[in-house]
Short mmCIF file of C-alpha atoms and ligand atoms in Angstrom, two decimals:
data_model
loop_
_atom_site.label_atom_id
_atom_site.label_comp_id
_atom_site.label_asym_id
_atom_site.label_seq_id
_atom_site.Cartn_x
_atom_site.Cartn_y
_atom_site.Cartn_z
CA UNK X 1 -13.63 10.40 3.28
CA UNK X 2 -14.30 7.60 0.95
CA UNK X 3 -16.61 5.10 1.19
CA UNK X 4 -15.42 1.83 3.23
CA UNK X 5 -16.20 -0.70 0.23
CA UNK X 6 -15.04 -4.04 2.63
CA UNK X 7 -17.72 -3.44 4.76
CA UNK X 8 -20.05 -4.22 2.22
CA UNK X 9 -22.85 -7.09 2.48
CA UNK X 10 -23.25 -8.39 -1.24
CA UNK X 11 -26.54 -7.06 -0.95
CA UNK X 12 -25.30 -3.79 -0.38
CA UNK X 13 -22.54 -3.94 -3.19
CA UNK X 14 -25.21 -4.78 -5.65
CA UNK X 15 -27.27 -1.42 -5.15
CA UNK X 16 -23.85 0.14 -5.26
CA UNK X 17 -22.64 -1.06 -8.43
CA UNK X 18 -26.17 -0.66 -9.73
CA UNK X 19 -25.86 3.06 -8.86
CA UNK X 20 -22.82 3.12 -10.79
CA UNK X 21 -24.63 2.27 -13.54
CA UNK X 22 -22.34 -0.90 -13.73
CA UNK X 23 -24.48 -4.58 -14.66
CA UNK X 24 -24.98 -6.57 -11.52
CA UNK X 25 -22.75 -9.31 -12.67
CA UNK X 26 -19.86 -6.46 -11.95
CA UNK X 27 -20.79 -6.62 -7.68
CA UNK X 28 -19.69 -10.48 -8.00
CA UNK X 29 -16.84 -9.96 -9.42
CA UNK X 30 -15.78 -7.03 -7.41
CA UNK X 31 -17.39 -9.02 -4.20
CA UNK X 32 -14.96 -12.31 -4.84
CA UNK X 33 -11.72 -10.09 -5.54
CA UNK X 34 -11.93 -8.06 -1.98
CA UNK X 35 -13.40 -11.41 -0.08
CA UNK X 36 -12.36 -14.21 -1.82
CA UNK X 37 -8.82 -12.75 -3.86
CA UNK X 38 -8.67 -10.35 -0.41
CA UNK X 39 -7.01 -8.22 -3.19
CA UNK X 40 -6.61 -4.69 -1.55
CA UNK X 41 -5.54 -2.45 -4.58
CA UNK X 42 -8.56 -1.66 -7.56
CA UNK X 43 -5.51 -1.54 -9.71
CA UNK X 44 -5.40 -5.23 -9.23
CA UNK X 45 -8.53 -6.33 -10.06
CA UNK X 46 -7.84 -7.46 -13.48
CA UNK X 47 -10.88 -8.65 -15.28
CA UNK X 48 -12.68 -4.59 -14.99
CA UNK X 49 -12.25 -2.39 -17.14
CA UNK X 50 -9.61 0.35 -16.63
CA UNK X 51 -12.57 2.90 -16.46
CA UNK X 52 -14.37 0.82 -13.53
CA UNK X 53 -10.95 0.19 -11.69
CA UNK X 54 -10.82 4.14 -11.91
CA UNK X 55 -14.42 4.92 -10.69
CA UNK X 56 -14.27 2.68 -8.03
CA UNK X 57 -11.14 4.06 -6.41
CA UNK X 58 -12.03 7.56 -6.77
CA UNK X 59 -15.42 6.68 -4.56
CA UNK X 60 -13.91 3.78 -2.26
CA UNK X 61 -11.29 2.68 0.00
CA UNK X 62 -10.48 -0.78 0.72
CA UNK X 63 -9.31 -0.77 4.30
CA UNK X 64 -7.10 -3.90 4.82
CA UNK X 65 -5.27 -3.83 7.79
CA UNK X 66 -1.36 -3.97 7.27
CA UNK X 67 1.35 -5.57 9.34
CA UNK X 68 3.53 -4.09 11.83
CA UNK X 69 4.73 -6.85 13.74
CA UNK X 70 4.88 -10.39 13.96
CA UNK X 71 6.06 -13.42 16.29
CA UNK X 72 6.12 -16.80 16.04
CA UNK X 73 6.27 -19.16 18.87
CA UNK X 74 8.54 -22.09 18.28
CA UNK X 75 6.39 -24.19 20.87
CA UNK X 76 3.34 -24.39 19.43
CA UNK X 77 2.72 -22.51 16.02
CA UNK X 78 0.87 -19.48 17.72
CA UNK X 79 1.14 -16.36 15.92
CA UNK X 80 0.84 -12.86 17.04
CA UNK X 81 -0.12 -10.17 14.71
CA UNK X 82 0.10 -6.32 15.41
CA UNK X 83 -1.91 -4.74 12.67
CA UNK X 84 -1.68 -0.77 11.50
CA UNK X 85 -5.45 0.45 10.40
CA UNK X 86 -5.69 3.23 7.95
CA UNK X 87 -5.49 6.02 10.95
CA UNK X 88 -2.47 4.79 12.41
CA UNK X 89 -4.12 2.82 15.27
CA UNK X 90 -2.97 -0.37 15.67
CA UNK X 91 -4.73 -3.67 17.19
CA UNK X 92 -3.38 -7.69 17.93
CA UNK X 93 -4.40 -10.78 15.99
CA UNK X 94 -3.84 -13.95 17.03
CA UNK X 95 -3.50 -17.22 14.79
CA UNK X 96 -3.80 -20.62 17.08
CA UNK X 97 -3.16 -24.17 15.34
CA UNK X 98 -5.24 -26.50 16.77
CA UNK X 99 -6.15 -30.16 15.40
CA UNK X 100 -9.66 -28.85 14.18
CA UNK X 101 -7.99 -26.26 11.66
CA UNK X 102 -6.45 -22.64 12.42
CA UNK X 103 -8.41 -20.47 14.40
CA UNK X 104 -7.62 -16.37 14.61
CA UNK X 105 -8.66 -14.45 17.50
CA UNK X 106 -9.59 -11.03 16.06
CA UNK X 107 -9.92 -7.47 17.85
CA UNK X 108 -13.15 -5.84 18.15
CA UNK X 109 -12.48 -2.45 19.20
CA UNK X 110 -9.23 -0.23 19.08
CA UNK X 111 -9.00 0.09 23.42
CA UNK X 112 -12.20 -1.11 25.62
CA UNK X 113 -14.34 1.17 27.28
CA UNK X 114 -15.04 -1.89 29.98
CA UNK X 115 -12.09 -1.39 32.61
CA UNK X 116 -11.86 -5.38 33.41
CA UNK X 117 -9.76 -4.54 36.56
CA UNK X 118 -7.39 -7.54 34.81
CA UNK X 119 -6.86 -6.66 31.49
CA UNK X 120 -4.51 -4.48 29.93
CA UNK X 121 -6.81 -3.72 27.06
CA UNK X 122 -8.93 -1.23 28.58
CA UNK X 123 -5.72 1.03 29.91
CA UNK X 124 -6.52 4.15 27.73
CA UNK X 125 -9.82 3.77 27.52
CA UNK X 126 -12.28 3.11 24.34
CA UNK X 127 -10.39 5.05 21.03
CA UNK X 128 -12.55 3.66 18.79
CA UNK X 129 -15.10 1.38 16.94
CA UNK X 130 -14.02 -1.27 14.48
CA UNK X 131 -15.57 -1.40 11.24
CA UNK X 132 -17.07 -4.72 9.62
CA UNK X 133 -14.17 -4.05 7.05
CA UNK X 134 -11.09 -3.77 10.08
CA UNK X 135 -12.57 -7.06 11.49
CA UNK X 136 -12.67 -9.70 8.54
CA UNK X 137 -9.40 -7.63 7.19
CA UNK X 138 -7.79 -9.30 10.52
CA UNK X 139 -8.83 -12.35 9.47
CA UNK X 140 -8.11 -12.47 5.84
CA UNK X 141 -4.74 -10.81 6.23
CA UNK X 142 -3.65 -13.41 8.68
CA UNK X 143 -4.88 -16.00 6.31
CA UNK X 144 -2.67 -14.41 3.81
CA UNK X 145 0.55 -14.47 5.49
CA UNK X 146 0.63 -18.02 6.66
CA UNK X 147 -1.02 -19.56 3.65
CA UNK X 148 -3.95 -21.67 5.41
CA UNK X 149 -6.97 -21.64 5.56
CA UNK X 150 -8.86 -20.08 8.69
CA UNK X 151 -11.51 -22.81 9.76
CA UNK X 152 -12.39 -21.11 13.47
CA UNK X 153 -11.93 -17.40 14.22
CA UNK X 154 -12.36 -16.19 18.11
CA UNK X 155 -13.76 -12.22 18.86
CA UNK X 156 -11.86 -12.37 22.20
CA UNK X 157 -8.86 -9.91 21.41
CA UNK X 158 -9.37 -6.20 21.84
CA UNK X 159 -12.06 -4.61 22.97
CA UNK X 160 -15.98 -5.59 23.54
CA UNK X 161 -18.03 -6.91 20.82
CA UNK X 162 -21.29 -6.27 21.84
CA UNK X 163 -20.07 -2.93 22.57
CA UNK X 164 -19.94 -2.37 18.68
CA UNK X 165 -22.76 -4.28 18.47
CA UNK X 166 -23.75 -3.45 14.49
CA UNK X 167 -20.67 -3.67 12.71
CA UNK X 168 -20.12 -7.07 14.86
CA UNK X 169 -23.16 -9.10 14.18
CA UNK X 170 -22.90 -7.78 10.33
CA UNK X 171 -18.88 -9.03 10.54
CA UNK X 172 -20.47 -12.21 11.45
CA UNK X 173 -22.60 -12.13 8.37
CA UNK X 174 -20.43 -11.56 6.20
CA UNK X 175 -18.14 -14.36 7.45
CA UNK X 176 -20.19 -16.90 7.10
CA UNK X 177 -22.41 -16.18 4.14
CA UNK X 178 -21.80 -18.09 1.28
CA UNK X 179 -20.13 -15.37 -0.97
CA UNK X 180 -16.81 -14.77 1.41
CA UNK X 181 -14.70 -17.04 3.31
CA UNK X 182 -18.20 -18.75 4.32
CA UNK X 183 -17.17 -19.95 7.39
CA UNK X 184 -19.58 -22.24 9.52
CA UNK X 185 -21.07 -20.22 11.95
CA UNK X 186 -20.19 -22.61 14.65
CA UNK X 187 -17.07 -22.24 14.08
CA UNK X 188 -17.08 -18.65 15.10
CA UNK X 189 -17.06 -17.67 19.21
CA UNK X 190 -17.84 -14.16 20.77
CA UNK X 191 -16.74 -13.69 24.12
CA UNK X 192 -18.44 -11.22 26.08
CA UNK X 193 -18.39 -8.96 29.72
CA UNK X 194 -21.60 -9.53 29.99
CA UNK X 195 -24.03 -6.71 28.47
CA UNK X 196 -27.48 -7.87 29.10
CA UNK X 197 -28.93 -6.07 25.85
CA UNK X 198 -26.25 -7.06 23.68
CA UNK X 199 -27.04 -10.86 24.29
CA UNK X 200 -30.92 -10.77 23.86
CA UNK X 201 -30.27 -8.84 21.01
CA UNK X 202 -27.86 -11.44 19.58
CA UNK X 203 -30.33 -14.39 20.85
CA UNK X 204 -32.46 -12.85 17.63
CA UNK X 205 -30.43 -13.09 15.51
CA UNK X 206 -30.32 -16.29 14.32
CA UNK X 207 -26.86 -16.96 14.38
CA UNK X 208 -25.42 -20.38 15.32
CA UNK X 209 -22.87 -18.85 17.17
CA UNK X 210 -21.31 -19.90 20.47
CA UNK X 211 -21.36 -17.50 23.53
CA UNK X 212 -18.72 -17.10 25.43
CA UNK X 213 -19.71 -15.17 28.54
CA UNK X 214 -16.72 -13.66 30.46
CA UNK X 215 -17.88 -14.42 34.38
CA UNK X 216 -14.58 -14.55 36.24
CA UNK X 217 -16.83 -14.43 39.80
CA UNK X 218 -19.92 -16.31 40.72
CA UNK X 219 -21.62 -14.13 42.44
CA UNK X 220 -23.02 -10.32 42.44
CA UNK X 221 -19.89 -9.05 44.78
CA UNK X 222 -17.04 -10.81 43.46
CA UNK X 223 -18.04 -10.20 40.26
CA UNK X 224 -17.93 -6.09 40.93
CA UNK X 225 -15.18 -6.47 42.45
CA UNK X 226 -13.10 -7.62 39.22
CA UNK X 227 -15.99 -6.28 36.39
CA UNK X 228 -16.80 -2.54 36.30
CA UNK X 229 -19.88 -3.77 33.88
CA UNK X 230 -21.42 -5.66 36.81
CA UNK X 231 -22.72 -2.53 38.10
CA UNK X 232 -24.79 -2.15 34.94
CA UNK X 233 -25.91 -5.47 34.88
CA UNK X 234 -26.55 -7.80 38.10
CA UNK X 235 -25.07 -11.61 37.53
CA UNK X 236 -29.16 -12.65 38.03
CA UNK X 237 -29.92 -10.42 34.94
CA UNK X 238 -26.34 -11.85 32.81
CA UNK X 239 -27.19 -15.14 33.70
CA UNK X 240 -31.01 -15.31 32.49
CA UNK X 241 -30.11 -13.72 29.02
CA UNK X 242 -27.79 -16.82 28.46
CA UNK X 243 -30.30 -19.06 29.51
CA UNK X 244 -32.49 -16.78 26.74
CA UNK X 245 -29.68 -17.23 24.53
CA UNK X 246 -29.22 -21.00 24.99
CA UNK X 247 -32.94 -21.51 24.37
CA UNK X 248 -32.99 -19.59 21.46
CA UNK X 249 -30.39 -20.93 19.42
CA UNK X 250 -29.64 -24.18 21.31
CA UNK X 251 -26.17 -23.13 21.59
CA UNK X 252 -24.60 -24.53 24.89
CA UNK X 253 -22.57 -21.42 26.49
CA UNK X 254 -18.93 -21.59 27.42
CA UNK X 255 -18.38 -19.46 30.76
CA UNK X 256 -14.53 -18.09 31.14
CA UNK X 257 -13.21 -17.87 34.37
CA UNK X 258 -9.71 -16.09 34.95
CA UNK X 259 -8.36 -17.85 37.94
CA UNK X 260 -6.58 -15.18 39.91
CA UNK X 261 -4.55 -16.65 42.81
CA UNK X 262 -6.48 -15.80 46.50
CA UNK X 263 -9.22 -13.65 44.81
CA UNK X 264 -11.76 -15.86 42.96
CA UNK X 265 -10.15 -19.53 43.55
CA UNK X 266 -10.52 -20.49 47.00
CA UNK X 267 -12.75 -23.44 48.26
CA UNK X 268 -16.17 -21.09 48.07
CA UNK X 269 -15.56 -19.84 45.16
CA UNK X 270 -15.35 -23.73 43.70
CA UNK X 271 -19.21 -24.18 44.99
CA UNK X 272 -20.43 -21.01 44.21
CA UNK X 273 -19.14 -21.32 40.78
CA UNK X 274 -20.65 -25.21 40.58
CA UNK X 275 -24.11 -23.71 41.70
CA UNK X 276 -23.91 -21.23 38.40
CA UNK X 277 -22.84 -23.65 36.36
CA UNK X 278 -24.15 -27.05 37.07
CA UNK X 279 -28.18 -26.52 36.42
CA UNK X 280 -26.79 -25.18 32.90
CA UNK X 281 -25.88 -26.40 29.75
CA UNK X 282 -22.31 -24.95 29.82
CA UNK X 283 -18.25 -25.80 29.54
CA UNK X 284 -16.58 -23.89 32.38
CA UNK X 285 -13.06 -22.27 30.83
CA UNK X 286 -10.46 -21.99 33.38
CA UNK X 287 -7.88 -19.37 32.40
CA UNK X 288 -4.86 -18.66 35.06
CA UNK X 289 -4.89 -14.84 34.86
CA UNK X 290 -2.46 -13.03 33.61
CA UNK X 291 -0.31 -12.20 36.35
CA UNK X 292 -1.12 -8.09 36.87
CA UNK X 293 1.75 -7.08 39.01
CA UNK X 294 0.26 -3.81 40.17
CA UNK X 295 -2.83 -4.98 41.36
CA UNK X 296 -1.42 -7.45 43.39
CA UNK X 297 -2.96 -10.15 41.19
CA UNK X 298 -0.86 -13.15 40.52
CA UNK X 299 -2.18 -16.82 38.63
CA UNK X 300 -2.44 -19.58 40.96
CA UNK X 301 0.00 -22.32 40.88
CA UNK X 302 -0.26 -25.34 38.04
CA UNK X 303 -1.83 -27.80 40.63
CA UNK X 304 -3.89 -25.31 42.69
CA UNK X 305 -5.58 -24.60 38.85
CA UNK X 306 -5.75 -28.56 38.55
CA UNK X 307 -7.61 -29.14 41.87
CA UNK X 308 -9.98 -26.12 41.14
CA UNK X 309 -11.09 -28.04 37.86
CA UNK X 310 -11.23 -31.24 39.83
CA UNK X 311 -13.63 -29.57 42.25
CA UNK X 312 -15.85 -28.75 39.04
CA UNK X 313 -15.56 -32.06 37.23
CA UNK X 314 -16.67 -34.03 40.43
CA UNK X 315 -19.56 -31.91 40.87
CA UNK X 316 -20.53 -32.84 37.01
CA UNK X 317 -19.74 -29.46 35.47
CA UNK X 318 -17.71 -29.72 32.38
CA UNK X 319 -14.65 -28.01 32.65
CA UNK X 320 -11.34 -27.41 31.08
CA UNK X 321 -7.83 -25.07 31.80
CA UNK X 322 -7.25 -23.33 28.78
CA UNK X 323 -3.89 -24.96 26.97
CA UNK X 324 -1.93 -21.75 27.08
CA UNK X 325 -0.69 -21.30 23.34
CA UNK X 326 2.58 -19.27 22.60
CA UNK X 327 3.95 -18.97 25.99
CA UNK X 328 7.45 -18.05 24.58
CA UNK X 329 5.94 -14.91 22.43
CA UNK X 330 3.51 -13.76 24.59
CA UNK X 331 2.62 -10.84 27.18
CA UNK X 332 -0.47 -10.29 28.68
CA UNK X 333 -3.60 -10.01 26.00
CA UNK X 334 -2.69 -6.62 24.52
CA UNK X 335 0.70 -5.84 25.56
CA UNK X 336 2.06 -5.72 21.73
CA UNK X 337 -0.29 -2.76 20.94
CA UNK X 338 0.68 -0.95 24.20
CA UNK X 339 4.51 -1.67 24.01
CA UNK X 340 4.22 -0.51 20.29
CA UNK X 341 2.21 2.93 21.36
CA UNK X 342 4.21 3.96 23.67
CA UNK X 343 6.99 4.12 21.04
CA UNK X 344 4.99 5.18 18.66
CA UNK X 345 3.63 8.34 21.25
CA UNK X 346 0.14 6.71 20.66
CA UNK X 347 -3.16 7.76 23.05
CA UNK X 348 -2.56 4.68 24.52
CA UNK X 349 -0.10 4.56 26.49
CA UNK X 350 0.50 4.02 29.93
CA UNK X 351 2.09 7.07 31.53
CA UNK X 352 3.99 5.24 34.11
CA UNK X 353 4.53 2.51 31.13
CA UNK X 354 3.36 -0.44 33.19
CA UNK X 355 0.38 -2.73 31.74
CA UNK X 356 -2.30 -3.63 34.59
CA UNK X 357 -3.15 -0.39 35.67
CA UNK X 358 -6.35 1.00 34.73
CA UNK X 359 -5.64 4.53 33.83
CA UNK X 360 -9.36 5.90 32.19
CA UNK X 361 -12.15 5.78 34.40
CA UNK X 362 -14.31 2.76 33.20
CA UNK X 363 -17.51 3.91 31.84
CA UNK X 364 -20.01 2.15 34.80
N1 SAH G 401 -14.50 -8.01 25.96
C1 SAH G 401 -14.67 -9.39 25.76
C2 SAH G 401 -13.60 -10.07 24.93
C3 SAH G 401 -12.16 -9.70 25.17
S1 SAH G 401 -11.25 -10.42 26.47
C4 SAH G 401 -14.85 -10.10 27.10
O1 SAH G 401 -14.73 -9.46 28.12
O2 SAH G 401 -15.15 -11.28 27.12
C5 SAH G 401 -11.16 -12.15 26.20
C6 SAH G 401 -11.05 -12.92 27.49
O3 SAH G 401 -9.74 -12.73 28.11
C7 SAH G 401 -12.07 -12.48 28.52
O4 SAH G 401 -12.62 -13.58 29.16
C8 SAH G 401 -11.23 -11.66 29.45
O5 SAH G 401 -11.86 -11.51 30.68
C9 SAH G 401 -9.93 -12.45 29.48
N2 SAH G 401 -8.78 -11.72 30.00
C10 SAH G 401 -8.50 -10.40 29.91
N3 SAH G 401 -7.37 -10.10 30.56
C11 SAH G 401 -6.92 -11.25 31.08
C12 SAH G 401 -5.78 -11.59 31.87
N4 SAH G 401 -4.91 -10.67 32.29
N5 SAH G 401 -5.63 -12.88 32.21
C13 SAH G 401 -6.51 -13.83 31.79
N6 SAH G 401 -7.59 -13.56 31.06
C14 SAH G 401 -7.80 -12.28 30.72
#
């Protein structure tokens, strides 16, 4: 196999041009036509020499992602992506337009090892890693078909991010450094189950990104009820490395909460969740679930949501319902990729062909 060039730091392309026997001011040109340009043919990469185009495709690959599918909603400008990688796996992008610029939600992993009794991304189990390269490619290629200019981008499709811990945190390097798309690194969110490692790790990093820490119950027992990963890690132990990570990088954290109707949104679970959140300097996320037919679990009603946020706000905790965005195009968070492998007699499909129900054994 070839060597994955996008993935890259411009560090790393220097020593590789170097050992090439190239001069170094070849890496910044090569550097600004795959990250800048987001040119994925050598062939195109007009001002090198024919000899260089051809040296540099016989020992690299440029793995953009390509598109398979894409829908528009005509409510809001939401855009869903469903992107082929280079070995046929496929994973979702998401473009949201908000007033503060255009913000993609990107895929971490092809699958999720997690088994989130809620989500439909974890059905066949983990296939797969992404590379640094397969992330920003999301990114840039989305950028490329609408013609804007990504200002926010969101790790909250596919997969867990601090599950692929290397290739994320260097993704996020190479996003924000100053010779790529050089995002601000507050403008970038990772959303996470909760592994305990992963975010004292991250806390170290000196990143200025926001957390986003998927908690979805407030205490030990709800929490395992709907979170395979809480047996790994107790809430106590979750909770204290966001308090790490909010000390360390002064980053206030944004706890998600999937309301699912008469499981985690009754009366008790209002206080319990004020009790995490209040002494903290957080925004609570309310997200109606959604609905997972097989499981029984069903998204509360519009007002029931409403007076669960009321509880929150009168308590003092700073809370919001997230605006749901493309409605009209939309499934359940990873329902392209599965609708499109079972066609495609992908691993991952569902053998009964239903989303919701968790058919690999979660790994906790
Ligand atoms: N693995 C990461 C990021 C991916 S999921 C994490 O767990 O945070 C992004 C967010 O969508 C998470 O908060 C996740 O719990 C939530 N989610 C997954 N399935 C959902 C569903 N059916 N309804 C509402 N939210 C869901």
């Amino acid at each position: 196999m070839k060597k994955d060039i996008l993935s890259y730091t411009y560090g790393e392309l220097q020593d590789e041009i170097a050992a090439l026997g190239e001069k170094p001011f070849r890496a910044g040109q090569v550097y600004e036509w795959l990250h800048v340009k987001h040119v994925g043919d050598f062939a195109r990469m007009s001002n090198l020499s024919k000899a260089l185009r051809e040296k540099l495709a016989g020992e690299y690959d440029i793995y953009t992602v390509s598109p398979v599918e894409r829908r528009q909603s005509k409510l809001d400008g939401t855009n869903k992506f469903l992107f082929r990688l280079h070995d046929g796996n496929t994973v979702e992008s998401v473009l949201m337009r908000y007033k503060h610029g255009a913000s993609v939600c990107i895929s971490s992993q092809v699958g999720c090892r997690m088994g989130c009794r809620f989500c439909a991304s974890t059905l066949g189990g983990l296939e797969r890693n992404l590379a640094p390269s397969e992330m920003l490619s999301q990114v840039y290629a989305v950028g490329e078909i609408v013609g804007e200019r990504i200002s926010h981008v969101v790790v909250m499709g596919m997969g867990e991010p601090l599950d692929n811990y290397d290739n994320f945190v260097k993704f996020v390097r190479m996003l924000t450094d100053g010779y790529g798309l050089h995002l601000s690194q507050r403008n970038v969110t990772v959303s996470t189950c909760g592994i305990v490692p992963g975010i004292l790790d991250l806390a170290e990093e000196n990143l200025q990104i926001t957390l986003a820490l998927s908690l979805h119950g407030s205490t030990q027992e709800k929490r395992r009820e709907l979170m395979p990963v809480a047996n790994r890690y107790e809430l106590s132990e979750v909770l204290a490395a966001c308090d790490a990570y909010f000390e360390k990088t002064g980053r206030r954290i944004t706890f998600e909460y999937s309301l699912v109707g008469g499981v985690n949104d009754t009366d008790e679970d209002a206080r319990k969740l004020i009790a995490v959140a209040r002494p903290r300097n957080c925004h609570v996320n309310l997200i109606p679930v959604n609905p997972v037919r097989e499981r029984g679990f069903r998204r509360p009603g519009k007002k029931a949501a409403l007076d669960f946020r009321q509880k929150l706000i009168r308590a003092g905790v700073n809370a919001t319902i997230r605006r749901e965005m493309g409605t009209d195009i939309d499934g359940a968070c990873g329902q392209l990729r599965q609708r499109h492998g079972v066609e495609a007699g992908l691993s991952t499909s569902c053998p009964d062909g239903k989303a919701g129900i968790q058919t690999k054994k979660p790994e906790f």
